[in-house]
PDB file of C-alpha atoms and ligand atoms in Angstrom:
ATOM      1  CA  UNK A   1      16.751 -19.961   0.931  1.00 67.00           C
ATOM      2  CA  UNK A   2      18.079 -16.726   2.352  1.00 93.00           C
ATOM      3  CA  UNK A   3      16.219 -13.437   2.228  1.00 97.00           C
ATOM      4  CA  UNK A   4      18.837 -11.995  -0.126  1.00 97.00           C
ATOM      5  CA  UNK A   5      18.392 -14.917  -2.494  1.00 97.00           C
ATOM      6  CA  UNK A   6      14.602 -14.678  -2.321  1.00 97.00           C
ATOM      7  CA  UNK A   7      14.803 -10.987  -3.159  1.00 98.00           C
ATOM      8  CA  UNK A   8      17.175 -11.588  -6.052  1.00 98.00           C
ATOM      9  CA  UNK A   9      14.883 -14.292  -7.441  1.00 97.00           C
ATOM     10  CA  UNK A  10      11.871 -11.992  -7.151  1.00 98.00           C
ATOM     11  CA  UNK A  11      13.653  -9.047  -8.766  1.00 98.00           C
ATOM     12  CA  UNK A  12      14.630 -11.274 -11.669  1.00 98.00           C
ATOM     13  CA  UNK A  13      10.945 -11.945 -12.353  1.00 98.00           C
ATOM     14  CA  UNK A  14       9.369  -8.554 -11.704  1.00 98.00           C
ATOM     15  CA  UNK A  15       9.359  -6.214 -14.717  1.00 98.00           C
ATOM     16  CA  UNK A  16      11.489  -3.116 -14.515  1.00 96.00           C
ATOM     17  CA  UNK A  17       9.581  -0.122 -13.213  1.00 96.00           C
ATOM     18  CA  UNK A  18       7.417  -2.152 -10.837  1.00 98.00           C
ATOM     19  CA  UNK A  19       8.231  -1.266  -7.233  1.00 98.00           C
ATOM     20  CA  UNK A  20       8.519  -4.114  -4.738  1.00 98.00           C
ATOM     21  CA  UNK A  21       7.160  -3.222  -1.300  1.00 98.00           C
ATOM     22  CA  UNK A  22       8.730  -5.772   1.048  1.00 98.00           C
ATOM     23  CA  UNK A  23       5.997  -6.681   3.529  1.00 98.00           C
ATOM     24  CA  UNK A  24       7.894  -7.341   6.735  1.00 97.00           C
ATOM     25  CA  UNK A  25       5.042  -7.567   9.251  1.00 97.00           C
ATOM     26  CA  UNK A  26       5.644 -10.071  12.058  1.00 95.00           C
ATOM     27  CA  UNK A  27       9.259 -10.597  10.989  1.00 96.00           C
ATOM     28  CA  UNK A  28      12.095  -9.565  13.292  1.00 96.00           C
ATOM     29  CA  UNK A  29      14.214  -6.535  12.565  1.00 97.00           C
ATOM     30  CA  UNK A  30      17.183  -8.782  11.685  1.00 97.00           C
ATOM     31  CA  UNK A  31      15.191 -10.057   8.709  1.00 97.00           C
ATOM     32  CA  UNK A  32      14.532  -6.506   7.556  1.00 98.00           C
ATOM     33  CA  UNK A  33      18.209  -5.675   7.902  1.00 98.00           C
ATOM     34  CA  UNK A  34      19.102  -8.600   5.692  1.00 98.00           C
ATOM     35  CA  UNK A  35      16.737  -7.274   3.034  1.00 98.00           C
ATOM     36  CA  UNK A  36      18.128  -3.777   3.520  1.00 98.00           C
ATOM     37  CA  UNK A  37      21.664  -5.058   3.012  1.00 98.00           C
ATOM     38  CA  UNK A  38      20.455  -6.679  -0.197  1.00 98.00           C
ATOM     39  CA  UNK A  39      19.376  -3.233  -1.401  1.00 98.00           C
ATOM     40  CA  UNK A  40      15.699  -3.173  -0.412  1.00 98.00           C
ATOM     41  CA  UNK A  41      14.545   0.259   0.750  1.00 98.00           C
ATOM     42  CA  UNK A  42      10.736   0.108   0.650  1.00 98.00           C
ATOM     43  CA  UNK A  43       9.072  -1.843   3.470  1.00 98.00           C
ATOM     44  CA  UNK A  44       5.399  -2.385   4.296  1.00 98.00           C
ATOM     45  CA  UNK A  45       3.958  -2.920   7.770  1.00 98.00           C
ATOM     46  CA  UNK A  46       0.344  -3.302   8.858  1.00 97.00           C
ATOM     47  CA  UNK A  47       0.552  -2.197  12.487  1.00 98.00           C
ATOM     48  CA  UNK A  48       1.615   1.257  13.600  1.00 98.00           C
ATOM     49  CA  UNK A  49       3.463   0.199  16.734  1.00 98.00           C
ATOM     50  CA  UNK A  50       5.515  -2.389  14.872  1.00 98.00           C
ATOM     51  CA  UNK A  51       6.342   0.071  12.094  1.00 98.00           C
ATOM     52  CA  UNK A  52       7.549   2.667  14.593  1.00 98.00           C
ATOM     53  CA  UNK A  53       9.747   0.228  16.503  1.00 98.00           C
ATOM     54  CA  UNK A  54      11.342  -1.064  13.317  1.00 98.00           C
ATOM     55  CA  UNK A  55      11.764   2.438  11.895  1.00 98.00           C
ATOM     56  CA  UNK A  56      13.751   3.305  14.998  1.00 98.00           C
ATOM     57  CA  UNK A  57      16.121   0.406  14.352  1.00 98.00           C
ATOM     58  CA  UNK A  58      16.763   0.727  10.617  1.00 98.00           C
ATOM     59  CA  UNK A  59      18.551   3.495   8.679  1.00 98.00           C
ATOM     60  CA  UNK A  60      16.716   6.703   7.836  1.00 97.00           C
ATOM     61  CA  UNK A  61      16.645   6.079   4.110  1.00 98.00           C
ATOM     62  CA  UNK A  62      14.051   3.316   4.475  1.00 98.00           C
ATOM     63  CA  UNK A  63      10.673   4.235   3.016  1.00 98.00           C
ATOM     64  CA  UNK A  64       7.900   2.952   5.265  1.00 98.00           C
ATOM     65  CA  UNK A  65       4.523   2.088   3.809  1.00 98.00           C
ATOM     66  CA  UNK A  66       1.536   1.540   6.077  1.00 98.00           C
ATOM     67  CA  UNK A  67      -0.589  -1.168   4.428  1.00 98.00           C
ATOM     68  CA  UNK A  68      -2.997  -2.239   7.174  1.00 97.00           C
ATOM     69  CA  UNK A  69      -6.232  -0.832   8.503  1.00 96.00           C
ATOM     70  CA  UNK A  70      -5.376   2.370  10.344  1.00 97.00           C
ATOM     71  CA  UNK A  71      -7.202   3.332  13.514  1.00 96.00           C
ATOM     72  CA  UNK A  72      -7.768   7.044  13.900  1.00 96.00           C
ATOM     73  CA  UNK A  73      -6.109   7.154  17.313  1.00 97.00           C
ATOM     74  CA  UNK A  74      -2.820   5.925  15.771  1.00 98.00           C
ATOM     75  CA  UNK A  75      -2.587   8.548  13.035  1.00 98.00           C
ATOM     76  CA  UNK A  76      -0.694  11.129  15.063  1.00 98.00           C
ATOM     77  CA  UNK A  77       2.118   8.726  15.966  1.00 98.00           C
ATOM     78  CA  UNK A  78       2.379   7.352  12.443  1.00 98.00           C
ATOM     79  CA  UNK A  79       2.440  10.487  10.308  1.00 98.00           C
ATOM     80  CA  UNK A  80       5.942  11.755  11.169  1.00 97.00           C
ATOM     81  CA  UNK A  81       7.588   8.404  10.303  1.00 97.00           C
ATOM     82  CA  UNK A  82       5.621   7.140   7.349  1.00 98.00           C
ATOM     83  CA  UNK A  83       6.368   7.637   3.639  1.00 98.00           C
ATOM     84  CA  UNK A  84       3.095   6.401   2.221  1.00 98.00           C
ATOM     85  CA  UNK A  85      -0.210   5.315   3.768  1.00 98.00           C
ATOM     86  CA  UNK A  86      -1.647   2.806   1.310  1.00 98.00           C
ATOM     87  CA  UNK A  87      -4.717   1.876   3.319  1.00 98.00           C
ATOM     88  CA  UNK A  88      -6.881   5.002   3.403  1.00 98.00           C
ATOM     89  CA  UNK A  89     -10.389   3.599   3.533  1.00 97.00           C
ATOM     90  CA  UNK A  90     -12.546   6.570   4.542  1.00 97.00           C
ATOM     91  CA  UNK A  91     -12.814  10.304   3.999  1.00 98.00           C
ATOM     92  CA  UNK A  92     -12.666  10.842   7.725  1.00 97.00           C
ATOM     93  CA  UNK A  93      -9.348   9.019   7.986  1.00 98.00           C
ATOM     94  CA  UNK A  94      -7.946  11.019   5.065  1.00 98.00           C
ATOM     95  CA  UNK A  95      -8.978  14.280   6.722  1.00 98.00           C
ATOM     96  CA  UNK A  96      -7.334  13.251   9.966  1.00 98.00           C
ATOM     97  CA  UNK A  97      -4.090  12.291   8.207  1.00 98.00           C
ATOM     98  CA  UNK A  98      -4.136  15.671   6.469  1.00 98.00           C
ATOM     99  CA  UNK A  99      -4.632  17.537   9.704  1.00 98.00           C
ATOM    100  CA  UNK A 100      -1.774  15.724  11.448  1.00 98.00           C
ATOM    101  CA  UNK A 101       0.487  16.157   8.425  1.00 98.00           C
ATOM    102  CA  UNK A 102      -0.157  19.901   8.358  1.00 98.00           C
ATOM    103  CA  UNK A 103       0.596  20.175  12.055  1.00 97.00           C
ATOM    104  CA  UNK A 104       4.078  18.703  11.493  1.00 97.00           C
ATOM    105  CA  UNK A 105       4.463  20.604   8.197  1.00 96.00           C
ATOM    106  CA  UNK A 106       4.654  17.490   6.098  1.00 96.00           C
ATOM    107  CA  UNK A 107       2.889  16.158   3.032  1.00 97.00           C
ATOM    108  CA  UNK A 108       2.029  12.473   3.258  1.00 98.00           C
ATOM    109  CA  UNK A 109       1.628  10.339   0.156  1.00 98.00           C
ATOM    110  CA  UNK A 110      -1.547   8.269   0.361  1.00 98.00           C
ATOM    111  CA  UNK A 111      -3.388   5.654  -1.647  1.00 98.00           C
ATOM    112  CA  UNK A 112      -7.144   5.217  -1.542  1.00 98.00           C
ATOM    113  CA  UNK A 113      -7.990   1.599  -0.786  1.00 98.00           C
ATOM    114  CA  UNK A 114     -10.601  -0.050  -2.977  1.00 98.00           C
ATOM    115  CA  UNK A 115     -12.628  -3.011  -1.796  1.00 97.00           C
ATOM    116  CA  UNK A 116     -13.086  -5.418  -4.693  1.00 95.00           C
ATOM    117  CA  UNK A 117     -12.619  -8.800  -2.999  1.00 92.00           C
ATOM    118  CA  UNK A 118     -15.407 -11.148  -2.012  1.00 90.00           C
ATOM    119  CA  UNK A 119     -14.376 -11.279   1.648  1.00 84.00           C
ATOM    120  CA  UNK A 120     -16.310  -8.889   3.862  1.00 79.00           C
ATOM    121  CA  UNK A 121     -13.360  -8.694   6.226  1.00 76.00           C
ATOM    122  CA  UNK A 122     -11.300  -6.632   3.820  1.00 76.00           C
ATOM    123  CA  UNK A 123     -11.681  -2.883   4.135  1.00 89.00           C
ATOM    124  CA  UNK A 124     -11.814  -0.088   1.604  1.00 96.00           C
ATOM    125  CA  UNK A 125     -14.130   2.063  -0.469  1.00 97.00           C
ATOM    126  CA  UNK A 126     -16.432   0.396  -2.948  1.00 96.00           C
ATOM    127  CA  UNK A 127     -15.951   1.699  -6.495  1.00 97.00           C
ATOM    128  CA  UNK A 128     -19.253   3.582  -6.375  1.00 97.00           C
ATOM    129  CA  UNK A 129     -18.555   5.053  -2.966  1.00 97.00           C
ATOM    130  CA  UNK A 130     -15.101   6.272  -4.002  1.00 98.00           C
ATOM    131  CA  UNK A 131     -16.314   7.890  -7.216  1.00 98.00           C
ATOM    132  CA  UNK A 132     -19.207   9.539  -5.370  1.00 98.00           C
ATOM    133  CA  UNK A 133     -16.830  10.896  -2.722  1.00 98.00           C
ATOM    134  CA  UNK A 134     -14.436  12.254  -5.351  1.00 98.00           C
ATOM    135  CA  UNK A 135     -17.285  14.048  -7.099  1.00 98.00           C
ATOM    136  CA  UNK A 136     -18.079  16.053  -3.969  1.00 98.00           C
ATOM    137  CA  UNK A 137     -14.576  17.595  -4.014  1.00 97.00           C
ATOM    138  CA  UNK A 138     -14.021  16.700  -0.359  1.00 98.00           C
ATOM    139  CA  UNK A 139     -11.017  14.510  -1.145  1.00 98.00           C
ATOM    140  CA  UNK A 140      -9.342  17.187  -3.223  1.00 96.00           C
ATOM    141  CA  UNK A 141      -9.953  19.714  -0.454  1.00 97.00           C
ATOM    142  CA  UNK A 142      -7.787  17.870   2.082  1.00 98.00           C
ATOM    143  CA  UNK A 143      -4.457  19.632   2.668  1.00 98.00           C
ATOM    144  CA  UNK A 144      -1.303  17.843   3.795  1.00 98.00           C
ATOM    145  CA  UNK A 145      -1.801  14.761   1.635  1.00 98.00           C
ATOM    146  CA  UNK A 146      -0.912  13.867  -1.909  1.00 98.00           C
ATOM    147  CA  UNK A 147      -3.332  11.374  -3.446  1.00 98.00           C
ATOM    148  CA  UNK A 148      -0.918   9.105  -5.318  1.00 98.00           C
ATOM    149  CA  UNK A 149      -3.300   6.381  -6.509  1.00 98.00           C
ATOM    150  CA  UNK A 150      -5.139   3.246  -5.461  1.00 98.00           C
ATOM    151  CA  UNK A 151      -4.435   0.145  -3.396  1.00 98.00           C
ATOM    152  CA  UNK A 152      -6.414  -3.084  -3.454  1.00 98.00           C
ATOM    153  CA  UNK A 153      -6.368  -6.758  -2.504  1.00 97.00           C
ATOM    154  CA  UNK A 154      -7.977  -9.469  -4.602  1.00 97.00           C
ATOM    155  CA  UNK A 155     -10.024 -12.313  -3.149  1.00 96.00           C
ATOM    156  CA  UNK A 156      -8.061 -15.094  -1.526  1.00 94.00           C
ATOM    157  CA  UNK A 157      -9.042 -17.794  -3.998  1.00 95.00           C
ATOM    158  CA  UNK A 158      -7.497 -20.269  -6.440  1.00 94.00           C
ATOM    159  CA  UNK A 159      -9.885 -19.001  -9.103  1.00 96.00           C
ATOM    160  CA  UNK A 160      -7.436 -17.018 -11.239  1.00 96.00           C
ATOM    161  CA  UNK A 161     -10.203 -15.678 -13.474  1.00 97.00           C
ATOM    162  CA  UNK A 162     -11.932 -14.156 -10.449  1.00 97.00           C
ATOM    163  CA  UNK A 163      -8.677 -12.559  -9.269  1.00 97.00           C
ATOM    164  CA  UNK A 164      -8.010 -11.172 -12.751  1.00 98.00           C
ATOM    165  CA  UNK A 165     -11.515  -9.688 -12.932  1.00 97.00           C
ATOM    166  CA  UNK A 166     -10.948  -7.929  -9.638  1.00 97.00           C
ATOM    167  CA  UNK A 167      -7.560  -6.561 -10.675  1.00 98.00           C
ATOM    168  CA  UNK A 168      -9.068  -5.347 -13.939  1.00 98.00           C
ATOM    169  CA  UNK A 169     -11.846  -3.568 -12.021  1.00 98.00           C
ATOM    170  CA  UNK A 170      -9.204  -1.777  -9.969  1.00 98.00           C
ATOM    171  CA  UNK A 171      -7.215  -0.878 -13.080  1.00 98.00           C
ATOM    172  CA  UNK A 172     -10.312   0.478 -14.840  1.00 98.00           C
ATOM    173  CA  UNK A 173     -11.242   2.520 -11.773  1.00 98.00           C
ATOM    174  CA  UNK A 174      -7.692   3.859 -11.601  1.00 98.00           C
ATOM    175  CA  UNK A 175      -7.855   5.014 -15.226  1.00 98.00           C
ATOM    176  CA  UNK A 176     -11.284   6.573 -14.763  1.00 98.00           C
ATOM    177  CA  UNK A 177     -10.203   8.506 -11.692  1.00 98.00           C
ATOM    178  CA  UNK A 178      -6.986   9.707 -13.298  1.00 97.00           C
ATOM    179  CA  UNK A 179      -8.786  10.941 -16.395  1.00 97.00           C
ATOM    180  CA  UNK A 180     -11.693  12.551 -14.575  1.00 97.00           C
ATOM    181  CA  UNK A 181     -10.088  13.962 -11.466  1.00 97.00           C
ATOM    182  CA  UNK A 182      -6.306  14.175 -11.968  1.00 95.00           C
ATOM    183  CA  UNK A 183      -5.818  14.803 -15.713  1.00 92.00           C
ATOM    184  CA  UNK A 184      -3.111  17.460 -15.382  1.00 88.00           C
ATOM    185  CA  UNK A 185      -0.823  15.829 -12.859  1.00 84.00           C
ATOM    186  CA  UNK A 186       1.734  13.063 -12.794  1.00 91.00           C
ATOM    187  CA  UNK A 187       1.153  12.600  -9.072  1.00 96.00           C
ATOM    188  CA  UNK A 188      -1.743  10.151  -9.392  1.00 97.00           C
ATOM    189  CA  UNK A 189       0.397   7.339 -10.765  1.00 97.00           C
ATOM    190  CA  UNK A 190       0.527   4.501  -8.212  1.00 98.00           C
ATOM    191  CA  UNK A 191      -1.473   1.299  -8.508  1.00 98.00           C
ATOM    192  CA  UNK A 192      -0.598  -1.023  -5.614  1.00 98.00           C
ATOM    193  CA  UNK A 193      -1.960  -4.539  -6.025  1.00 98.00           C
ATOM    194  CA  UNK A 194      -0.665  -8.088  -5.915  1.00 98.00           C
ATOM    195  CA  UNK A 195       0.912 -10.168  -3.135  1.00 98.00           C
ATOM    196  CA  UNK A 196       3.172 -13.228  -3.046  1.00 97.00           C
ATOM    197  CA  UNK A 197       0.688 -15.563  -4.679  1.00 96.00           C
ATOM    198  CA  UNK A 198      -1.014 -13.267  -7.181  1.00 97.00           C
ATOM    199  CA  UNK A 199       1.429 -10.498  -8.106  1.00 98.00           C
ATOM    200  CA  UNK A 200       2.060 -11.764 -11.677  1.00 98.00           C
ATOM    201  CA  UNK A 201      -1.661 -11.346 -12.388  1.00 98.00           C
ATOM    202  CA  UNK A 202      -1.623  -7.890 -10.807  1.00 98.00           C
ATOM    203  CA  UNK A 203       1.345  -6.812 -12.933  1.00 98.00           C
ATOM    204  CA  UNK A 204      -0.413  -8.052 -16.031  1.00 98.00           C
ATOM    205  CA  UNK A 205      -3.286  -5.717 -15.122  1.00 98.00           C
ATOM    206  CA  UNK A 206      -1.110  -2.667 -14.594  1.00 98.00           C
ATOM    207  CA  UNK A 207       0.200  -2.756 -11.009  1.00 98.00           C
ATOM    208  CA  UNK A 208       3.031  -0.275 -10.445  1.00 98.00           C
ATOM    209  CA  UNK A 209       3.648  -1.515  -6.882  1.00 98.00           C
ATOM    210  CA  UNK A 210       3.401  -5.073  -5.558  1.00 98.00           C
ATOM    211  CA  UNK A 211       3.344  -5.904  -1.839  1.00 98.00           C
ATOM    212  CA  UNK A 212       5.263  -9.111  -1.258  1.00 98.00           C
ATOM    213  CA  UNK A 213       5.831 -10.691   2.145  1.00 98.00           C
ATOM    214  CA  UNK A 214       6.144 -14.456   2.409  1.00 97.00           C
ATOM    215  CA  UNK A 215       8.022 -14.938  -0.891  1.00 97.00           C
ATOM    216  CA  UNK A 216      10.776 -12.750   0.551  1.00 98.00           C
ATOM    217  CA  UNK A 217      10.738 -13.433   4.283  1.00 97.00           C
ATOM    218  CA  UNK A 218       9.146 -16.881   4.480  1.00 93.00           C
ATOM    219  CA  UNK A 219       5.950 -17.744   6.274  1.00 88.00           C
ATOM    220  CA  UNK A 220       4.832 -15.561   9.153  1.00 78.00           C
ATOM    221  CA  UNK A 221       4.445 -16.892  12.678  1.00 68.00           C
ATOM    222  CA  UNK A 222       1.542 -15.037  14.240  1.00 64.00           C
TER     223      UNK A 222
HETATM  224  C1  PLP B   1       0.396  -9.251   4.492  1.00 96.88           C
HETATM  225  C2  PLP B   1      -0.004  -8.386   3.357  1.00 96.88           C
HETATM  226  C3  PLP B   1       0.614  -8.502   2.095  1.00 96.88           C
HETATM  227  C4  PLP B   1       1.685  -9.532   1.778  1.00 96.88           C
HETATM  228  O1  PLP B   1       1.187 -10.818   1.798  1.00 96.88           O
HETATM  229  P1  PLP B   1       2.086 -12.098   1.346  1.00 96.88           P
HETATM  230  O2  PLP B   1       1.095 -13.108   0.970  1.00 96.88           O
HETATM  231  O3  PLP B   1       2.914 -12.469   2.520  1.00 96.88           O
HETATM  232  O4  PLP B   1       2.929 -11.654   0.194  1.00 96.88           O
HETATM  233  C5  PLP B   1       0.214  -7.621   1.102  1.00 96.88           C
HETATM  234  N1  PLP B   1      -0.732  -6.683   1.318  1.00 96.88           N
HETATM  235  C6  PLP B   1      -1.342  -6.527   2.502  1.00 96.88           C
HETATM  236  C7  PLP B   1      -2.369  -5.468   2.663  1.00 96.88           C
HETATM  237  C8  PLP B   1      -0.997  -7.377   3.556  1.00 96.88           C
HETATM  238  O5  PLP B   1      -1.627  -7.232   4.734  1.00 96.88           O
END
């Protein structure tokens, strides 16, 4: 199957209004161009260096989403090129992104990453930690960023009920945060969850963005 055909098949299944973030990590720029030619404009990468190299080789109307753990020493290079940073997993990182964004007179869209999966390896705020941090007002105080919503990954398991519980926890947290902290704005409206194998469950639980790699580009060779 070609990338264009994979994309067409995916688009036929995904409900209207749900944004597909094409996760192109580890795939060569030719693969991204094929997706671009098939109309895809939103791409997700998990390493800063790779995102920057690819951004230099694709047209300017591509929207680049950073979806991987972001080291603080890479923030400065990333901020000018990125559209949305989905993987903000600490207040300190958010503050640094804000500072760099202000210094290049930009506002960066960000998502706060929630940790709901069983695996310890996955990063993000716990629900309690995120709510407690929001209450202090320190997140709202950061200039140069627009808090657009939440990002999360479910556990890597065949237990669909477990995955659905995790997605529902994220959705409930999203609603709570919007009602308590962003009631008068349309800006907090992004819920990014679901990957190739579990996106239908994520959509059922309210995902507005799904991050799909292997179903579009094939398996990755690390
Ligand atoms: C790699 C990755 C994806 C896409 O995974 P696939 O299984 O290839 O669809 C989604 N989200 C994050 C954070 C990733 O690192």
